[in-house]
Every structure is written in C-alpha cells, then in structure tokens.
Coordinates of C-alpha atoms and ligand atoms in Angstrom, one line a residue:
M187 CA 0.1 0.1 0.2
S188 CA 2.4 2.3 1.2
H189 CA 4.4 2.8 -2.2
A190 CA 1.4 2.0 -4.6
P191 CA 1.5 4.7 -7.3
T192 CA -1.0 3.2 -9.2
H193 CA -3.6 4.2 -6.4
R194 CA -5.7 7.2 -7.4
P195 CA -4.9 10.7 -5.5
D196 CA -7.8 10.0 -3.1
T197 CA -6.2 7.0 -1.7
L198 CA -2.6 8.2 -2.1
A199 CA -3.5 11.6 0.0
I200 CA -4.4 9.0 2.8
H201 CA -2.1 6.1 2.8
A202 CA 1.1 6.8 0.2
G203 CA 4.3 6.5 2.0
Q204 CA 3.1 5.4 5.4
S205 CA 2.0 1.9 6.9
P206 CA 1.3 1.0 10.5
D207 CA 4.1 1.1 12.7
P208 CA 5.7 -2.0 13.0
V209 CA 6.4 -1.8 16.8
S210 CA 3.2 -0.8 18.1
G211 CA 0.9 -1.2 15.0
A212 CA 0.1 2.7 15.4
V213 CA -2.3 3.5 12.2
M214 CA -1.2 7.0 12.4
Q215 CA 2.7 8.2 11.1
P216 CA 4.3 8.3 14.9
I217 CA 6.2 12.0 14.9
V218 CA 9.8 10.8 15.7
L219 CA 11.1 14.0 17.6
S220 CA 14.7 12.1 18.1
S221 CA 17.3 14.6 16.4
T222 CA 19.9 11.3 16.6
F223 CA 19.7 7.4 15.9
A224 CA 21.6 4.7 17.9
Q225 CA 24.2 3.3 15.6
S226 CA 25.1 -0.3 16.4
G227 CA 28.5 0.4 15.1
P228 CA 30.0 3.6 13.5
G229 CA 27.9 3.8 9.9
E230 CA 25.5 0.9 10.9
H231 CA 22.4 2.5 11.4
K232 CA 18.7 1.5 10.4
G233 CA 18.4 4.2 7.6
W234 CA 18.5 7.1 9.7
D235 CA 21.5 8.6 11.5
Y236 CA 20.6 12.6 12.5
S237 CA 17.2 14.3 11.8
R238 CA 18.5 17.1 9.6
S239 CA 19.7 14.3 7.0
G240 CA 16.5 12.3 7.3
N241 CA 13.8 11.5 9.9
P242 CA 11.2 8.9 9.7
T243 CA 8.2 11.5 9.9
R244 CA 9.7 13.7 7.2
D245 CA 10.4 10.7 5.1
A246 CA 6.8 9.6 5.2
L247 CA 5.5 13.1 4.2
E248 CA 8.4 13.4 1.4
R249 CA 6.9 9.8 0.3
C250 CA 3.2 10.9 0.4
L251 CA 3.8 14.2 -1.5
A252 CA 6.0 12.5 -4.1
A253 CA 3.4 10.0 -4.8
L254 CA 0.5 12.7 -5.2
E255 CA 3.1 14.6 -7.8
G256 CA 3.9 11.6 -9.6
A257 CA 7.7 11.7 -8.8
A258 CA 10.3 9.4 -7.5
H259 CA 11.8 11.6 -5.1
G260 CA 10.7 14.4 -2.8
F261 CA 12.3 16.6 -0.4
A262 CA 10.5 18.6 2.6
F263 CA 11.9 22.2 3.6
A264 CA 11.2 24.4 6.4
S265 CA 9.0 26.8 4.2
G266 CA 8.2 27.2 0.5
C267 CA 10.9 30.1 0.3
A268 CA 13.4 27.5 1.8
A269 CA 12.6 25.1 -0.9
T270 CA 12.6 28.1 -3.7
T271 CA 16.2 29.1 -2.3
V272 CA 17.6 25.4 -2.1
I273 CA 16.8 24.9 -5.5
L274 CA 18.2 28.0 -7.1
H275 CA 21.5 27.4 -4.9
A276 CA 22.1 24.4 -7.5
L277 CA 22.9 27.4 -9.8
R278 CA 25.9 28.9 -10.1
P279 CA 27.6 32.6 -10.7
G280 CA 26.8 33.4 -14.0
D281 CA 24.2 31.2 -14.8
H282 CA 20.5 32.9 -15.8
V283 CA 16.9 32.1 -15.0
V284 CA 13.8 32.8 -17.0
C285 CA 11.1 33.5 -14.6
G286 CA 7.3 33.9 -14.8
D287 CA 6.6 37.8 -14.5
D288 CA 3.7 37.2 -11.9
V289 CA 5.2 35.3 -8.7
Y290 CA 4.7 35.3 -5.0
G291 CA 6.4 38.4 -3.7
G292 CA 9.0 36.6 -1.6
T293 CA 9.9 34.2 -4.7
F294 CA 10.7 37.4 -6.6
R295 CA 12.5 38.9 -3.5
I296 CA 15.1 35.7 -3.6
F297 CA 15.4 36.3 -7.1
D298 CA 16.4 39.8 -6.8
K299 CA 17.8 40.3 -3.3
V300 CA 19.4 36.9 -2.8
M301 CA 20.4 35.3 -6.2
R302 CA 21.3 38.2 -8.2
P303 CA 23.8 39.7 -5.7
L304 CA 25.5 35.9 -6.0
G305 CA 25.8 36.4 -10.0
V306 CA 22.5 34.1 -10.5
S307 CA 20.5 36.9 -13.1
S308 CA 16.8 36.4 -13.8
T309 CA 14.6 37.7 -16.4
P310 CA 10.9 38.1 -15.7
V311 CA 8.9 37.0 -18.7
D312 CA 4.9 37.0 -19.4
M313 CA 4.8 33.5 -20.4
T314 CA 1.5 33.6 -21.6
D315 CA 2.9 33.6 -25.1
P316 CA 5.7 30.9 -24.9
A317 CA 7.6 32.7 -27.5
R318 CA 8.8 35.0 -24.8
V319 CA 10.1 32.6 -23.1
R320 CA 12.3 31.3 -26.1
G321 CA 13.2 35.1 -26.8
A322 CA 14.6 35.5 -23.4
L323 CA 16.7 32.4 -23.2
R324 CA 20.3 32.8 -23.2
P325 CA 23.1 30.3 -23.7
E326 CA 23.4 30.5 -19.7
T327 CA 19.9 29.8 -19.1
K328 CA 19.8 26.9 -16.9
L329 CA 16.5 27.4 -15.4
V330 CA 13.0 28.2 -16.4
W331 CA 10.5 29.0 -13.3
M332 CA 7.0 29.3 -13.5
E333 CA 4.1 29.7 -10.9
T334 CA 0.7 28.9 -13.0
P335 CA -1.9 29.9 -11.9
S336 CA 0.2 32.7 -11.1
N337 CA 0.2 34.6 -7.9
P338 CA -1.9 37.1 -7.8
M339 CA -2.9 37.5 -11.2
L340 CA -4.0 34.1 -11.8
K341 CA -2.4 33.9 -15.2
I342 CA -2.0 30.4 -16.9
F343 CA 1.2 29.4 -18.4
D344 CA 1.4 26.4 -21.0
I345 CA 3.2 23.8 -18.9
A346 CA 3.9 21.5 -21.6
E347 CA 4.8 24.2 -24.2
V348 CA 7.4 26.0 -22.0
A349 CA 8.9 22.4 -21.0
A350 CA 9.5 21.7 -24.4
I351 CA 11.2 25.4 -25.0
A352 CA 13.2 24.7 -22.2
R353 CA 14.4 21.4 -23.0
G354 CA 15.3 22.4 -26.4
A355 CA 17.5 25.1 -24.9
G356 CA 19.3 22.6 -22.0
A357 CA 17.5 24.2 -19.5
R358 CA 15.1 22.8 -16.4
L359 CA 11.8 23.8 -15.9
V360 CA 10.7 24.5 -12.1
V361 CA 6.7 24.6 -11.6
D362 CA 5.4 26.2 -8.4
N363 CA 2.5 24.0 -8.0
T364 CA 1.0 25.9 -4.9
F365 CA -2.3 27.4 -6.4
A366 CA -3.0 24.2 -8.4
T367 CA -2.0 21.3 -5.9
P368 CA -1.4 18.0 -7.2
M369 CA -5.2 17.4 -7.1
L370 CA -5.5 19.9 -10.2
Q371 CA -2.5 20.0 -12.2
S372 CA 0.7 17.3 -12.8
P373 CA 3.2 19.5 -13.9
L374 CA 5.7 16.6 -14.3
A375 CA 3.5 14.8 -16.2
L376 CA 3.5 17.6 -18.7
G377 CA 7.0 17.8 -18.9
A378 CA 8.2 20.1 -16.0
D379 CA 11.7 18.6 -14.3
V380 CA 10.9 19.8 -10.9
V381 CA 7.7 20.7 -8.7
V382 CA 7.8 23.2 -5.7
H383 CA 5.4 23.9 -3.5
S384 CA 4.5 25.9 -0.4
T385 CA 2.8 23.5 1.7
T386 CA 1.6 26.2 4.0
K387 CA -1.1 26.6 1.9
Y388 CA -3.5 23.9 0.6
I389 CA -1.4 20.8 1.0
N390 CA -1.7 21.4 4.6
G391 CA -5.0 23.1 4.6
H392 CA -5.4 24.4 7.9
S393 CA -2.8 27.3 8.4
D394 CA -1.3 26.0 11.3
A395 CA 2.2 25.2 9.7
V396 CA 4.8 26.7 7.5
G397 CA 6.4 24.2 5.1
G398 CA 7.8 23.9 1.7
F399 CA 8.4 20.7 -0.6
A400 CA 10.4 19.9 -4.0
C401 CA 10.1 17.0 -6.1
T402 CA 11.5 15.4 -9.3
S403 CA 11.8 12.2 -11.3
D404 CA 15.4 12.8 -12.1
A405 CA 17.7 11.0 -10.4
A406 CA 20.7 13.6 -10.8
T407 CA 18.3 16.5 -9.8
A408 CA 17.2 14.6 -6.6
E409 CA 21.0 13.9 -5.7
Q410 CA 21.6 17.8 -5.8
L411 CA 18.5 18.3 -3.8
R412 CA 19.2 15.7 -1.4
F413 CA 22.9 17.2 -1.1
L414 CA 21.3 20.6 -0.7
Q415 CA 18.5 19.8 1.9
N416 CA 21.1 18.4 4.0
A417 CA 23.9 20.8 3.5
M418 CA 21.9 23.8 4.0
G419 CA 19.9 22.6 6.5
A420 CA 16.5 24.5 6.2
V421 CA 14.4 21.3 7.0
P422 CA 11.2 20.8 8.6
S423 CA 10.6 19.9 12.2
P424 CA 9.0 16.2 12.5
F425 CA 5.8 17.9 14.2
D426 CA 5.3 20.1 11.2
C427 CA 6.0 17.0 9.1
Y428 CA 3.1 15.5 11.0
L429 CA 0.8 18.3 10.6
V430 CA 1.4 18.5 7.0
L431 CA 0.8 14.8 6.5
R432 CA -2.4 15.0 8.8
G433 CA -3.7 17.8 6.4
V434 CA -3.0 16.5 3.3
K435 CA -5.3 13.3 4.1
T436 CA -8.3 15.8 3.4
L437 CA -6.7 17.4 0.3
P438 CA -8.6 15.7 -2.3
V439 CA -11.8 16.5 -0.7
R440 CA -11.2 19.8 0.3
M441 CA -10.1 21.0 -3.2
R442 CA -13.3 20.0 -4.6
Q443 CA -15.0 22.1 -2.2
H444 CA -12.6 24.9 -2.8
V445 CA -12.9 24.7 -6.5
A446 CA -17.1 24.6 -6.3
S447 CA -17.5 27.4 -4.0
A448 CA -14.7 29.8 -5.9
G449 CA -16.7 29.0 -9.3
V450 CA -20.0 30.1 -7.5
L451 CA -18.3 33.4 -6.2
A452 CA -16.3 34.0 -9.2
A453 CA -19.4 34.0 -11.2
R454 CA -21.3 36.4 -8.9
L455 CA -18.2 38.8 -8.5
E456 CA -18.1 39.1 -12.0
A457 CA -22.1 40.5 -12.5
H458 CA -21.5 42.9 -9.3
P459 CA -21.4 46.5 -10.6
A460 CA -18.5 47.4 -8.0
V461 CA -16.3 44.8 -9.9
T462 CA -14.4 46.1 -12.7
R463 CA -12.6 42.7 -13.5
V464 CA -12.6 39.0 -12.0
L465 CA -9.6 37.0 -12.3
Y466 CA -10.4 33.6 -12.3
P467 CA -9.3 30.5 -14.9
G468 CA -12.7 28.9 -14.5
L469 CA -14.5 32.0 -16.1
P470 CA -15.0 32.0 -19.5
S471 CA -13.9 35.6 -19.4
H472 CA -10.4 34.8 -18.3
P473 CA -7.8 34.9 -21.1
G474 CA -6.3 31.4 -19.9
H475 CA -9.8 29.4 -19.3
A476 CA -9.4 27.5 -22.7
L477 CA -5.6 26.6 -21.7
A478 CA -6.7 26.2 -17.9
T479 CA -9.3 23.5 -18.8
R480 CA -7.0 21.4 -20.8
Q481 CA -4.2 21.9 -18.4
M482 CA -6.1 21.5 -15.0
R483 CA -8.7 19.7 -13.2
G484 CA -10.3 22.6 -11.7
A485 CA -9.6 25.9 -11.6
G486 CA -8.5 26.2 -8.3
G487 CA -9.9 28.3 -4.8
M488 CA -8.1 31.3 -5.6
I489 CA -9.8 34.5 -7.3
S490 CA -8.4 38.0 -7.6
F491 CA -10.7 41.2 -8.6
D492 CA -10.5 44.8 -9.3
L493 CA -12.9 46.9 -7.1
A494 CA -13.7 50.3 -8.3
G495 CA -13.1 53.4 -6.0
G496 CA -9.2 53.2 -5.6
L497 CA -7.7 52.3 -2.2
G498 CA -10.2 53.9 0.1
A499 CA -12.7 51.7 -1.3
S500 CA -10.4 48.5 -0.7
R501 CA -9.4 49.3 2.7
A502 CA -13.2 49.7 3.3
F503 CA -14.2 46.3 2.0
L504 CA -11.4 44.7 3.7
K505 CA -12.0 46.2 7.0
Q506 CA -15.8 45.1 6.9
L507 CA -15.2 41.4 6.4
S508 CA -15.9 39.1 9.2
I509 CA -16.2 35.8 7.9
F510 CA -12.9 36.4 5.6
A511 CA -10.1 37.4 7.5
C512 CA -7.9 40.1 6.1
A513 CA -4.7 38.3 6.0
E514 CA -1.8 37.0 3.9
S515 CA -1.8 33.3 2.8
L516 CA -3.8 31.4 1.3
G517 CA -5.1 27.4 0.8
G518 CA -6.5 26.9 4.3
V519 CA -9.9 25.6 5.2
E520 CA -11.1 29.1 6.3
S521 CA -11.7 32.0 3.9
L522 CA -8.7 34.9 3.6
A523 CA -8.9 38.0 1.7
E524 CA -5.9 40.0 1.0
H525 CA -4.6 43.5 -0.8
P526 CA -1.6 42.3 -2.8
A527 CA 0.0 45.7 -3.3
I528 CA 0.1 46.6 0.5
M529 CA 0.8 42.7 1.6
T530 CA 1.7 39.8 -0.2
H531 CA 3.5 41.7 -3.2
A532 CA 4.7 44.9 -1.3
S533 CA 8.4 43.3 -2.2
V534 CA 7.7 43.7 -5.9
P535 CA 8.6 47.3 -7.2
A536 CA 5.8 49.4 -7.7
E537 CA 6.6 50.0 -11.5
A538 CA 6.9 46.1 -12.1
R539 CA 3.2 46.0 -10.0
R540 CA 1.7 48.5 -12.2
A541 CA 2.6 46.7 -15.3
L542 CA 1.4 43.6 -13.9
G543 CA -2.1 45.3 -13.0
I544 CA -1.2 44.8 -9.0
G545 CA -3.1 48.1 -8.4
D546 CA -5.2 49.8 -5.3
G547 CA -8.1 47.9 -6.2
L548 CA -6.9 44.7 -6.5
I549 CA -8.3 42.1 -4.2
R550 CA -7.3 38.5 -4.0
L551 CA -9.6 35.7 -2.2
S552 CA -9.0 32.6 -0.9
V553 CA -12.2 30.8 -0.8
G554 CA -12.5 28.8 2.2
L555 CA -14.8 25.7 3.2
E556 CA -17.5 28.0 5.0
D557 CA -21.1 27.8 3.5
V558 CA -20.9 29.6 0.0
E559 CA -24.3 31.6 1.0
D560 CA -22.5 33.0 4.3
L561 CA -19.3 33.8 2.0
W562 CA -21.1 35.7 -0.6
G563 CA -23.3 37.6 2.5
D564 CA -20.0 38.9 4.1
L565 CA -18.6 39.8 0.4
S566 CA -21.7 41.5 0.0
S567 CA -21.7 43.5 3.3
A568 CA -18.4 44.4 2.6
F569 CA -19.2 45.9 -1.3
D570 CA -21.8 48.1 0.9
A571 CA -19.0 49.3 3.0
A572 CA -16.9 50.0 0.2
A573 CA -20.0 52.0 -1.7
R574 CA -20.1 54.2 1.2
V575 CA -16.7 55.5 1.0
Ligands
P1T36 O1 5.3 31.4 2.9 P1 6.2 30.1 2.1 O2 5.7 28.8 2.9 O3 7.7 30.3 2.6 O4 6.0 29.8 0.7 C1 6.7 30.8 -0.3 C2 5.7 30.8 -1.3 C3 5.8 30.3 -2.4 N1 5.2 29.7 -3.7 C4 3.8 30.8 -4.0 C5 3.0 30.4 -4.7 C6 3.4 31.1 -2.7 O5 2.0 31.8 -2.8 C7 4.2 31.3 -1.5 C8 3.6 32.2 -0.4 N2 2.8 33.0 -0.6 C9 1.8 33.8 0.3 C10 2.2 33.9 1.6 C11 0.9 34.6 -0.2 O6 0.0 34.9 0.6 O7 0.8 34.6 -1.3

C-alpha cells in the first residue's frame, strides 16, 4: 500500500508513504522527535543517523507528497521560500533564469535580493505567449521558473509548451504548483523537471504550519536536492511534518469544495456592479480559460478582482469582512482576503506591480470551506461598506 503509485489520488493522499508502525501497530505516522539515532557500530544504522539528514516522520511526508505529484523523489523544507532558495542554490554565478513575471512577492525577492547579488540573474517574462520564453533564453540560461496559476494575477501558462522550449535549450523547468495542488495539475506529467510547493497553503490546509516541498523524477536533480537539503539545513521539524501529513489526507476532498465554492463566487463577483474585473481561470472571460481547462482538473480556489473606488474602497471592503479574515497566505479551510499591493507583493517594485495590474483596487480571495452563501453574504456587506466611502 505505502508505495503503490498506481492508486488514485484520494487513496494516495491518505496512505502513500505510510504503513502501520511495526512496533506498536499505530495506524497514524508516529512523530519521531529524536535528533539523532543510535548506531549499532560506526556507520551501521537503520536508515537514519541524524534528523537534519533524514527523519522517519519527514520521510513519510516526502513519500506521500512525491506520490501525489507522480515523482520518484521528494524533499521537504522549512518553508516554501526555503524550497525555492535551495533549488536556486544548485545554480552557479553566471547562470541565468527565465522567470514568470507574476510570482509570489517573496519568490521575486529571492531572485532579486538573494540570487542576483550571488551572480545568478533572472529575466521576468509574461509566459502567456511561450514565444517570449524562447526570446528570453540565453546560452547561460539553466532554469525556467513558473507559477501557474500565478500569484496574484492568476495567469495560466502552458506547462507542456514551455517545458519543450526549456528542454530544447538545455534548461530545466521548475513549476510552483502551490495554487493548483497535485489534485488539479500534474506538472511533471506535462514535462516539468521539478515541482515546488509552499505546503503552508492547500497541502497542509489548516493554516497551522509553515512548510515547503520539492520533487523530481530525475535522479541527478534528486541527488543535488538531497545534498542541498542536508547541507543547507532548511528542514522542517518532525512535528510540522506530522501536521502536513495529517492535513494532506483531506486535500482531495477540500479541493473539490474550494473549486466548487470559488466557481460560484467568481460568477457572482463578475456580475457585481462594483467589480471592474474578475480573474478566475474557471470563468470563460479569463484569457487562460481554454488552457486551464486542458491543463488543469479544476480552476482552483483563488480569485482576484478589481474593486472600483481606489484604495479607500479597498480598505473599507477588507475592514468590513467578518468571515473572510484580512490576512496574507491562502489555501486553508478558512477564507482569507488580502490586498496584494500592500501585503503579499509589497516587495515587487511599484513599477513592476503597475505593469502587471496589481493596483490599489486589486483584492485576492482564498475561498475557504465555509457555507458559500455565508461567504457571499460577507462579500456583499463588504461591497456595501466600500460603496459608502
Ligand atoms: O510562505 P512560504 O511557505 O515560504 O511559501 C512561499 C510561497 C511560494 N510560492 C507561492 C506560490 C506562494 O504563494 C508562497 C507564499 N505565498 C503567500 C504567503 C501569499 O499570501 O501569497
């Protein structure tokens, strides 16, 4: 059971990488907190010697998430940003990355403020036209990096086409699959080399742990990641691994409801007079709708929209919400709303934000699992408050 990749996602989410504890019969994965493991002689051990290098609870999480992504090798990290930083540290000074133009602000900051000073440059590209990726490639391009759907503009990029372009240039494609989750999108099957996640979001799903994950089926890439995971040391605690392992068991069920509720709210937002634009890949009006329909198994639980009335209206809207919390992050059972320009994407320069359309009226929703009519009632009262500004 524990390693059966032929099982379907709902089964894998609950069982992959885990089997009853041989000592006690415990059905749920024990939390092994020990930092070190006794060796019967120098170098003679049961597979674990030190918990930074490997830990039984973390191993179970890594196997489970790798199975969901259809990957041969998985690596858990202390945060999504830690996973990103470690992947990028496989690069060397002089190397170049072609990066999606719309990524999480913290990811942009790693490219701009951590990797660039180390001599790794990157070019942001709107990959909605894959030809732009080809145009940005240089002989020293080693990596292509994309989020799809992107954060926060929910752009959809063609994974298979960009993977083919990257491969043709000898570069690897990394896809941040945080917004879609393995339930809705399988980047490795579409040709990506590495998938990265902030498990803080949908995978854990309960907003009570920060974590990251990277996986690949390429043995050489896996060896590099294994080395860097241990050498750089940005690993999650066994307790956090347990929380994520527990959370991911309901990922398939949660995603079905996130998609259903977001679809209802997106359609109503589009019909609301105070909304000038709705960005949701499930709407036929979304420029990436056809591609999302082909590439994804559901449009996800994230919606961004433009509210008329500028910053004052946006502030009033976000202050009025009572079920949606005004908070960064996403993907939990609870609904969240945020203002990307002030909150999650403040580290993206103002000019770049403007070019992307991240303006004062842009609001991003993470649609949770509460009753959808209650959620619409909450949004409706916030629209009323915004209209009074
Ligand atoms: O927060 P952390 O676990 O380090 O993950 C970073 C990260 C990576 N990739 C994507 C697509 C993300 O959305 C994030 C984190 N994003 C938020 C906190 C946010 O509110 O958008």
